[in-house]
Coordinates of C-alpha atoms and ligand atoms in Angstrom, one line a residue:
X32 CA 82.1 77.1 105.2
X33 CA 83.3 73.6 106.4
X34 CA 81.0 70.9 107.8
X35 CA 81.8 67.3 108.4
X36 CA 84.8 67.7 106.2
X37 CA 82.8 68.6 103.2
X38 CA 82.6 72.0 101.5
X39 CA 79.1 73.4 101.8
X40 CA 78.5 76.1 99.2
X41 CA 76.2 79.0 99.7
X42 CA 73.4 77.4 97.7
X43 CA 73.3 74.4 100.1
X44 CA 73.6 76.5 103.2
X45 CA 70.7 78.8 102.2
X46 CA 68.7 77.4 99.4
X47 CA 65.7 79.7 99.5
X48 CA 66.1 83.2 97.9
X49 CA 63.8 86.1 98.4
X50 CA 62.7 87.2 95.0
X51 CA 60.5 90.0 93.7
X52 CA 59.2 89.8 90.2
X53 CA 58.0 93.1 88.7
X54 CA 55.2 92.4 86.2
X55 CA 52.6 89.7 86.3
X56 CA 52.2 89.2 82.5
X57 CA 53.1 86.0 80.7
X58 CA 56.8 86.1 81.6
X59 CA 56.5 87.6 85.1
X60 CA 53.7 85.3 86.3
X61 CA 55.3 82.1 84.9
X62 CA 58.7 83.1 86.4
X63 CA 57.1 83.9 89.8
X64 CA 55.2 80.5 90.1
X65 CA 58.2 78.6 88.8
X66 CA 60.6 80.2 91.2
X67 CA 58.2 79.4 94.0
X68 CA 58.1 75.8 92.7
X69 CA 61.9 75.7 93.0
X70 CA 61.5 76.6 96.7
X71 CA 62.0 80.3 96.8
X72 CA 60.0 83.0 98.6
X73 CA 58.4 85.1 95.7
X74 CA 56.4 88.2 95.6
X75 CA 55.0 89.1 92.2
X76 CA 54.2 92.8 91.7
X77 CA 51.9 94.6 89.3
X78 CA 50.6 98.2 89.1
X79 CA 47.2 96.8 88.0
X80 CA 45.2 96.6 91.3
X81 CA 42.4 94.5 89.8
X82 CA 44.9 92.0 88.5
X83 CA 46.7 91.7 91.8
X84 CA 43.4 91.3 93.6
X85 CA 42.3 88.6 91.2
X86 CA 45.6 86.7 91.5
X87 CA 45.5 87.0 95.3
X88 CA 42.0 85.6 95.2
X89 CA 43.2 82.6 93.2
X90 CA 41.9 83.6 89.8
X91 CA 44.1 82.6 86.8
X92 CA 44.3 85.5 84.3
X93 CA 45.8 83.7 81.4
X94 CA 45.2 80.3 79.7
X95 CA 48.4 78.4 80.2
X96 CA 48.9 74.7 80.9
X97 CA 49.9 73.8 84.4
X98 CA 49.6 77.4 85.6
X99 CA 46.4 76.8 87.6
X100 CA 47.9 73.9 89.5
X101 CA 51.1 75.7 90.3
X102 CA 49.2 78.9 91.4
X103 CA 47.0 76.8 93.7
X104 CA 50.1 75.0 95.1
X105 CA 52.1 78.1 96.0
X106 CA 49.7 81.0 96.5
X107 CA 49.7 82.1 100.1
X108 CA 52.8 79.9 100.8
X109 CA 55.9 80.7 98.7
X110 CA 54.1 83.1 96.4
X111 CA 52.2 86.3 97.1
X112 CA 51.0 89.3 95.0
X113 CA 51.2 93.0 95.7
X114 CA 51.1 96.4 94.0
X115 CA 53.9 97.8 96.2
X116 CA 57.1 97.5 94.2
X117 CA 59.2 99.5 96.6
X118 CA 58.4 97.2 99.6
X119 CA 58.7 94.1 97.5
X120 CA 62.1 95.2 96.3
X121 CA 63.2 96.2 99.8
X122 CA 62.3 92.7 101.2
X123 CA 64.1 90.8 98.3
X124 CA 67.6 89.8 97.4
X125 CA 66.9 89.5 93.7
X126 CA 64.4 91.6 91.6
X127 CA 63.4 90.3 88.3
X128 CA 62.1 93.0 85.8
X129 CA 59.4 91.3 83.7
X130 CA 57.3 94.3 82.7
X131 CA 56.1 94.9 79.1
X132 CA 58.5 96.1 76.4
X133 CA 56.0 96.8 73.6
X134 CA 56.9 98.1 70.2
X135 CA 57.1 101.8 69.9
X136 CA 55.7 103.7 66.8
X137 CA 59.2 103.7 65.3
X138 CA 59.7 99.9 65.7
X139 CA 62.1 100.0 68.6
X140 CA 61.2 98.4 71.9
X141 CA 59.5 100.9 74.2
X142 CA 61.4 100.6 77.5
X143 CA 59.4 103.2 79.5
X144 CA 57.9 100.5 81.8
X145 CA 61.4 99.1 82.5
X146 CA 62.6 102.6 83.3
X147 CA 59.7 103.3 85.6
X148 CA 60.1 100.1 87.6
X149 CA 63.9 100.6 87.9
X150 CA 63.5 104.2 89.1
X151 CA 61.1 103.0 91.8
X152 CA 63.4 100.2 92.9
X153 CA 66.4 102.6 93.2
X154 CA 65.2 103.9 96.6
X155 CA 65.0 100.3 98.0
X156 CA 68.7 99.5 97.4
X157 CA 70.0 100.2 100.9
X158 CA 71.8 96.9 100.9
X159 CA 73.0 94.7 98.0
X160 CA 70.5 93.4 95.5
X161 CA 70.6 91.8 92.1
X162 CA 68.4 93.4 89.4
X163 CA 67.6 90.9 86.7
X164 CA 66.4 91.8 83.2
X165 CA 63.9 89.1 82.3
X166 CA 61.8 91.1 79.7
X167 CA 63.1 91.0 76.2
X168 CA 65.2 94.1 75.8
X169 CA 67.7 95.4 73.3
X170 CA 71.4 94.9 73.9
X171 CA 73.0 97.4 76.2
X172 CA 69.8 97.9 78.2
X173 CA 71.6 96.6 81.3
X174 CA 73.8 99.7 81.1
X175 CA 70.8 101.9 80.9
X176 CA 69.3 100.2 83.9
X177 CA 72.5 100.7 85.8
X178 CA 72.7 104.3 84.8
X179 CA 69.0 104.9 85.8
X180 CA 69.6 103.3 89.2
X181 CA 72.6 105.5 89.9
X182 CA 70.8 108.7 88.7
X183 CA 68.0 107.9 91.1
X184 CA 70.3 107.7 94.0
X185 CA 71.4 104.0 94.3
X186 CA 75.0 103.4 95.3
X187 CA 77.1 101.4 92.9
X188 CA 78.2 98.8 95.5
X189 CA 74.6 98.0 96.4
X190 CA 73.5 96.4 93.2
X191 CA 74.4 94.4 90.1
X192 CA 72.3 94.3 86.9
X193 CA 72.3 91.0 85.1
X194 CA 70.4 89.6 82.1
X195 CA 68.5 86.3 82.3
X196 CA 66.5 86.0 79.1
X197 CA 63.4 84.0 79.0
X198 CA 62.8 81.5 76.1
X199 CA 59.4 80.2 77.1
X200 CA 56.7 79.7 74.5
X201 CA 53.1 80.5 75.4
X202 CA 51.0 77.4 75.9
X203 CA 54.0 75.4 77.2
X204 CA 55.4 78.2 79.3
X205 CA 55.7 76.3 82.6
X206 CA 57.3 73.3 81.1
X207 CA 59.7 75.5 79.0
X208 CA 60.7 77.4 82.2
X209 CA 61.4 74.3 84.3
X210 CA 62.7 72.1 81.5
X211 CA 64.6 74.5 79.3
X212 CA 67.2 73.8 76.6
X213 CA 69.4 76.1 78.5
X214 CA 69.5 78.8 81.2
X215 CA 71.4 81.9 80.2
X216 CA 72.9 84.2 82.9
X217 CA 74.6 87.3 81.6
X218 CA 76.4 88.7 84.7
X219 CA 79.6 90.6 84.8
X220 CA 80.4 90.2 88.5
X221 CA 81.0 87.1 90.8
X222 CA 78.5 88.1 93.5
X223 CA 75.6 88.3 91.1
X224 CA 76.7 85.0 89.4
X225 CA 76.7 83.3 92.8
X226 CA 73.2 84.6 93.7
X227 CA 71.8 83.6 90.3
X228 CA 73.3 80.1 90.8
X229 CA 71.5 79.9 94.1
X230 CA 68.2 80.7 92.4
X231 CA 68.6 78.0 89.7
X232 CA 70.5 75.5 91.9
X233 CA 67.7 72.8 91.9
X234 CA 67.7 72.9 88.1
X235 CA 71.5 73.0 87.9
X236 CA 72.2 70.0 90.2
X237 CA 69.1 68.2 88.9
X238 CA 67.5 67.9 92.4
X239 CA 64.3 69.4 91.1
X240 CA 63.9 66.7 88.5
X241 CA 64.2 64.0 91.2
X242 CA 61.5 65.5 93.4
X243 CA 58.3 63.4 93.7
X244 CA 56.1 66.5 93.4
X245 CA 57.9 68.0 90.4
X246 CA 55.9 69.2 87.4
X247 CA 56.4 66.4 84.9
X248 CA 58.4 67.3 81.8
X249 CA 58.9 65.7 78.4
X250 CA 62.7 65.9 78.8
X251 CA 65.0 63.9 81.1
X252 CA 67.1 66.4 83.0
X253 CA 68.3 64.4 86.0
X254 CA 71.9 65.5 85.4
X255 CA 70.8 69.1 85.5
X256 CA 70.2 71.8 82.9
X257 CA 72.7 73.4 80.6
X258 CA 73.6 76.6 82.5
X259 CA 75.4 79.2 80.5
X260 CA 77.2 82.1 82.2
X261 CA 78.0 84.9 79.8
X262 CA 78.6 88.7 79.8
X263 CA 75.4 90.8 80.2
X264 CA 75.7 92.0 76.6
X265 CA 76.0 88.5 75.2
X266 CA 73.0 87.3 77.1
X267 CA 70.9 90.2 75.8
X268 CA 72.0 89.4 72.2
X269 CA 71.3 85.6 72.7
X270 CA 67.7 86.4 73.4
X271 CA 67.1 88.6 70.4
X272 CA 69.2 86.5 68.1
X273 CA 67.4 83.3 69.1
X274 CA 63.9 84.7 68.4
X275 CA 65.2 86.3 65.1
X276 CA 66.7 83.0 64.0
X277 CA 63.4 81.1 64.7
X278 CA 61.4 83.7 62.9
X279 CA 63.9 83.3 60.0
X280 CA 63.4 79.5 60.0
X281 CA 59.6 80.0 59.7
X282 CA 59.9 82.6 56.9
X283 CA 62.4 80.2 55.2
X284 CA 59.9 77.3 55.2
X285 CA 57.1 79.7 54.2
X286 CA 59.1 80.8 51.2
X287 CA 59.8 77.2 50.3
X288 CA 56.1 76.4 50.6
X289 CA 55.4 79.0 47.9
X290 CA 57.9 77.3 45.7
X291 CA 56.3 73.9 46.5
X292 CA 53.0 75.2 45.3
X293 CA 54.5 76.4 42.0
X294 CA 56.3 73.2 41.2
X295 CA 53.8 70.8 42.7
X296 CA 55.7 69.3 45.7
X297 CA 54.7 68.9 49.3
X298 CA 56.2 71.3 51.9
X299 CA 55.6 68.8 54.7
X300 CA 57.7 66.2 52.9
X301 CA 60.4 68.8 52.1
X302 CA 60.4 70.0 55.7
X303 CA 60.8 66.5 57.0
X304 CA 63.7 65.9 54.6
X305 CA 65.6 69.1 55.4
X306 CA 64.8 68.9 59.2
X307 CA 66.3 65.4 59.3
X308 CA 69.7 67.0 59.0
X309 CA 70.6 67.5 62.6
X310 CA 72.3 70.8 61.8
X311 CA 68.9 72.1 60.7
X312 CA 66.4 70.2 63.0
X313 CA 62.7 69.4 62.5
X314 CA 61.2 72.1 64.8
X315 CA 59.9 75.4 63.6
X316 CA 59.6 74.2 60.0
X317 CA 55.8 74.2 59.9
X318 CA 54.7 76.3 56.9
X319 CA 51.6 78.4 57.6
X320 CA 50.2 81.9 57.5
X321 CA 53.3 83.5 59.1
X322 CA 54.4 84.0 62.6
X323 CA 52.5 86.2 65.1
X324 CA 52.4 86.7 68.8
X325 CA 53.9 89.1 71.3
X326 CA 57.5 88.1 70.5
X327 CA 58.6 87.3 67.0
X328 CA 57.1 90.3 65.1
X329 CA 58.3 92.8 67.8
X330 CA 61.7 91.2 68.4
X331 CA 62.6 90.8 64.7
X332 CA 61.9 94.5 64.2
X333 CA 63.6 95.6 67.5
X334 CA 66.7 93.5 66.5
X335 CA 67.3 95.2 63.2
X336 CA 66.6 98.6 64.8
X337 CA 69.2 97.9 67.4
X338 CA 71.6 96.8 64.7
X339 CA 70.8 100.0 62.8
X340 CA 71.5 102.1 65.9
X341 CA 75.0 100.8 66.1
X342 CA 75.6 101.1 62.4
X343 CA 74.8 97.7 61.0
X344 CA 72.1 97.1 58.4
X345 CA 70.7 93.6 59.3
X346 CA 69.0 93.3 55.8
X347 CA 68.3 89.6 56.3
X348 CA 65.8 90.3 59.0
X349 CA 63.9 92.8 56.8
X350 CA 63.4 90.1 54.3
X351 CA 62.2 87.7 57.0
X352 CA 59.6 90.3 58.0
X353 CA 58.5 90.8 54.4
X354 CA 58.1 87.1 53.6
X355 CA 56.0 86.9 56.8
X356 CA 53.5 89.6 55.7
X357 CA 53.3 88.3 52.1
X358 CA 52.5 84.9 53.4
X359 CA 49.3 86.2 54.9
X360 CA 48.3 88.0 51.7
X361 CA 49.0 84.8 49.8
X362 CA 46.6 82.9 52.1
X363 CA 43.8 85.5 51.4
X364 CA 44.4 85.1 47.7
X365 CA 43.6 81.4 48.0
X366 CA 40.2 82.3 49.5
X367 CA 39.5 84.7 46.6
X368 CA 40.6 82.1 44.2
X369 CA 38.1 79.6 45.6
X370 CA 35.1 81.9 46.1
X371 CA 35.6 84.6 43.4
X372 CA 33.8 87.5 45.1
X373 CA 33.9 87.9 48.8
X374 CA 31.2 90.5 49.3
X375 CA 28.2 88.9 50.9
X376 CA 29.8 85.5 51.4
X377 CA 29.6 83.6 54.7
X378 CA 33.0 82.6 55.9
X379 CA 33.6 80.4 59.0
X380 CA 36.9 81.0 60.8
X381 CA 38.5 78.4 63.1
X382 CA 41.0 80.1 65.4
X383 CA 41.7 83.5 66.9
X384 CA 44.8 82.9 69.0
X385 CA 48.2 83.5 67.3
X386 CA 48.9 79.8 67.8
X387 CA 47.3 76.7 69.4
X388 CA 47.4 76.2 73.1
X389 CA 47.0 79.8 74.2
X390 CA 44.4 82.5 74.5
X391 CA 46.8 85.2 73.4
X392 CA 45.6 87.2 70.4
X393 CA 48.4 89.8 70.3
X394 CA 49.7 90.2 66.7
X395 CA 47.6 87.2 65.8
X396 CA 47.4 86.6 62.0
X397 CA 43.9 85.2 62.7
X398 CA 42.7 88.6 63.9
X399 CA 44.1 90.2 60.8
X400 CA 42.3 87.7 58.6
X401 CA 39.0 88.3 60.4
X402 CA 39.4 92.0 59.9
X403 CA 40.2 91.7 56.3
X404 CA 37.2 89.4 55.7
X405 CA 34.9 91.9 57.4
X406 CA 36.4 94.8 55.4
X407 CA 35.7 92.9 52.2
X408 CA 32.1 92.5 53.1
X409 CA 31.9 88.9 54.3
X410 CA 29.7 87.7 57.1
X411 CA 32.1 86.0 59.5
X412 CA 31.4 83.3 62.1
X413 CA 34.4 82.5 64.3
X414 CA 35.3 80.0 66.9
X415 CA 38.4 79.5 69.1
X416 CA 38.5 77.1 72.1
X417 CA 40.3 79.7 74.4
X418 CA 40.8 83.1 72.8
X419 CA 37.2 84.4 72.2
X420 CA 37.1 86.5 75.3
X421 CA 40.4 88.2 74.5
X422 CA 39.5 88.7 70.9
X423 CA 36.1 90.3 71.6
X424 CA 37.3 93.7 72.5
X425 CA 39.4 93.8 69.3
X426 CA 36.5 92.9 67.1
X427 CA 33.6 94.1 69.2
X428 CA 32.0 96.7 66.9
X429 CA 31.6 94.5 63.9
X430 CA 27.9 93.7 63.1
X431 CA 28.8 91.1 60.5
X432 CA 30.8 89.1 63.0
X433 CA 29.4 86.2 65.1
X434 CA 31.2 84.4 67.8
X435 CA 30.1 80.8 67.4
X436 CA 29.7 78.1 70.1
X437 CA 31.9 75.5 68.5
X438 CA 33.6 74.6 65.2
X439 CA 30.5 73.1 63.6
X440 CA 28.4 76.2 64.4
X441 CA 31.1 78.4 62.9
X442 CA 31.0 76.4 59.7
X443 CA 27.2 76.4 59.5
X444 CA 26.0 77.7 56.2
X445 CA 29.5 78.9 55.2
X446 CA 30.7 79.3 51.7
X447 CA 34.2 78.5 53.0
X448 CA 35.9 77.6 56.2
X449 CA 39.3 79.0 57.1
X450 CA 41.6 77.2 59.6
X451 CA 44.0 79.8 61.0
X452 CA 45.1 78.5 64.4
X453 CA 46.7 75.1 65.0
X454 CA 44.5 73.8 67.7
X455 CA 44.6 70.0 68.2
X456 CA 40.8 69.9 68.4
X457 CA 40.4 71.3 64.9
X458 CA 42.5 68.5 63.5
X459 CA 40.1 66.0 65.2
X460 CA 36.9 67.4 63.8
X461 CA 34.3 65.0 62.3
X462 CA 34.9 65.9 58.6
X463 CA 31.6 64.4 57.3
X464 CA 29.6 66.3 59.9
X465 CA 31.6 69.5 59.1
X466 CA 30.9 69.1 55.4
X467 CA 27.2 68.4 56.0
X468 CA 26.7 71.8 57.7
X469 CA 28.5 73.9 55.2
X470 CA 27.0 75.6 52.1
X471 CA 30.0 75.0 49.9
X472 CA 32.5 72.3 51.0
X473 CA 35.5 74.6 50.7
X474 CA 38.2 74.6 53.4
X475 CA 41.3 76.8 53.3
X476 CA 43.7 75.6 55.9
X477 CA 46.6 77.9 56.9
X478 CA 48.1 75.4 59.3
X479 CA 48.2 72.1 57.3
X480 CA 46.1 70.3 59.9
X481 CA 44.5 67.7 57.6
X482 CA 45.8 64.9 55.4
X483 CA 45.1 65.6 51.7
X484 CA 43.6 62.1 51.0
X485 CA 41.2 62.4 54.0
X486 CA 39.9 65.8 52.9
X487 CA 39.4 64.6 49.3
X488 CA 37.6 61.5 50.6
X489 CA 35.4 63.7 52.8
X490 CA 34.4 65.6 49.7
X491 CA 36.1 68.9 50.3
X492 CA 37.8 71.3 48.0
X493 CA 40.8 71.7 50.2
X494 CA 43.5 74.3 49.9
X495 CA 46.5 74.2 52.3
X496 CA 50.0 75.6 52.5
X497 CA 52.7 74.4 50.2
X498 CA 50.7 71.3 49.2
X499 CA 48.5 70.4 46.2
X500 CA 44.9 71.5 46.2
X501 CA 42.6 68.5 46.3
X502 CA 39.0 68.7 45.1
X503 CA 36.9 65.9 46.5
X504 CA 33.8 68.0 45.7
X505 CA 34.5 68.2 42.0
X506 CA 35.4 64.6 41.7
X507 CA 32.2 63.5 43.5
X508 CA 30.2 65.6 41.1
X509 CA 32.0 64.3 38.1
X510 CA 34.0 67.5 37.7
X511 CA 37.6 67.8 36.8
X512 CA 40.6 67.9 39.2
Ligands
UDX875 C1 58.4 82.6 71.0 C2 59.7 81.8 71.2 O1 59.5 80.5 70.7 C3 60.1 81.8 72.7 O2 61.3 81.1 72.8 C4 60.2 83.3 73.1 O3 60.6 83.3 74.5 C5 58.9 84.0 72.9 O4 58.6 83.9 71.5 P1 55.8 82.2 71.3 O5 55.6 83.6 70.8 O6 55.0 81.8 72.6 O7 57.3 81.9 71.7 O8 55.3 81.2 70.2 P2 56.0 80.2 69.2 O9 55.6 78.8 69.5 O10 57.5 80.4 69.1 O11 55.3 80.6 67.8 C6 55.4 81.9 67.3 C7 54.6 82.0 66.0 O12 55.3 81.3 65.0 C8 53.2 81.5 66.1 O13 52.4 82.4 65.4 C9 53.3 80.2 65.4 O14 52.0 79.8 64.9 C10 54.3 80.4 64.4 N1 55.0 79.2 64.0 C11 55.8 78.5 64.8 C12 54.9 78.8 62.6 O15 54.2 79.4 61.8 N2 55.6 77.7 62.3 C13 56.4 77.0 63.1 O16 57.0 76.0 62.7 C14 56.5 77.4 64.5

């Protein structure tokens, strides 16, 4: 199209795209609000009537920075909610599949929700639509989706299936979506590539980042995002390989932390030293109690299962997984080492979420720790700034468990306090006050939140990960260190 002697591409001519997002979980909901923020007309679909009613009424179902503001900004304007997937698909040009892909009993991803959504969408494909895999799925899923659509009566010329993996982290999901390191589009046909570019155009040309009402981001992206177009299969692999690599980085530093403890060095210094090499990078080198959450444990396993299914033994990933579970056991050993017998002891636990900044407790090492403590006969008092509500149903029938009002109350009368989620507010606790409420001043920190000198000064016996144990308690009482 020619206008005033200038070529106007499709994106400029028709910037707004009608989008349906199937699934209103972490990925679907964030994608839906962010697409609305980019100026598109979005309908977000879920089979859960109560959730759709709550979202329509303006309730925010998950704890996620910036999500409440964006929901308030777009709900009833560019963003609506429904349970009617068929209609949403019929009224849209692009349909993002963001339903759950939980782990099946055998370790593979269970794609039954993807299949159910796709089968339902098939009937709505009377004109061309782009189906987008947004959920984390194994490589070659796009072919299965295509086959399912055809089997359910869709005509081949009426759709393309592309892969647009999501790399957002819970807690910073909105910012990760709008200010990503890269956008990956795995599409095998030009028509779909063109439509995907229309969707991401404000991020590609940087116009979003010049808008006065943009969500502020830590990165400068005025020149636009890195936008990678690949084959559908490559995009699927990029997603799994990225998560597996990050999990490997965490297991690597956790393995190094064990060595640090044995030789008496400090893993935070070692991590800073190795991370300064740009080829390695500083991020995801925090030693701790092992990775958790809805992605890494599931994706590592699904990735080596996929590899297995095509005849490759991805042994490295099995070791990554093993190091991760041993790391948690090692943490519990530190508690036993400090308290001797656990039966009848009062233990305070700070944290339930699988990491700081979220209320998500799926595959949370913190939940496993609480369960182990209870199984060993401890009385447990736990506090988390955001995840208590989500944790309650998982731990409800435990008489020896108390949900405390704050960190100090969780520590009250405790023989030891465990720090298992990296919330900023835990790092800012008044240590003298904390010590004064505890029975024994023993802190076992699985997230290295405190400086060794500070803990020693405050009179704690302090165990952390990959660092020396300090014993301000023994020193004060004239004991030996
Ligand atoms: C992850 C990926 O980062 C994201 O790109 C993908 O889309 C989904 O999975 P998320 O699960 O939200 O995101 O959390 P992330 O911040 O990656 O942390 C995962 C786990 O690793 C947490 O349990 C965290 O505590 C742990 N972790 C992370 C460490 O133990 N050390 C680190 O250095 C970083």
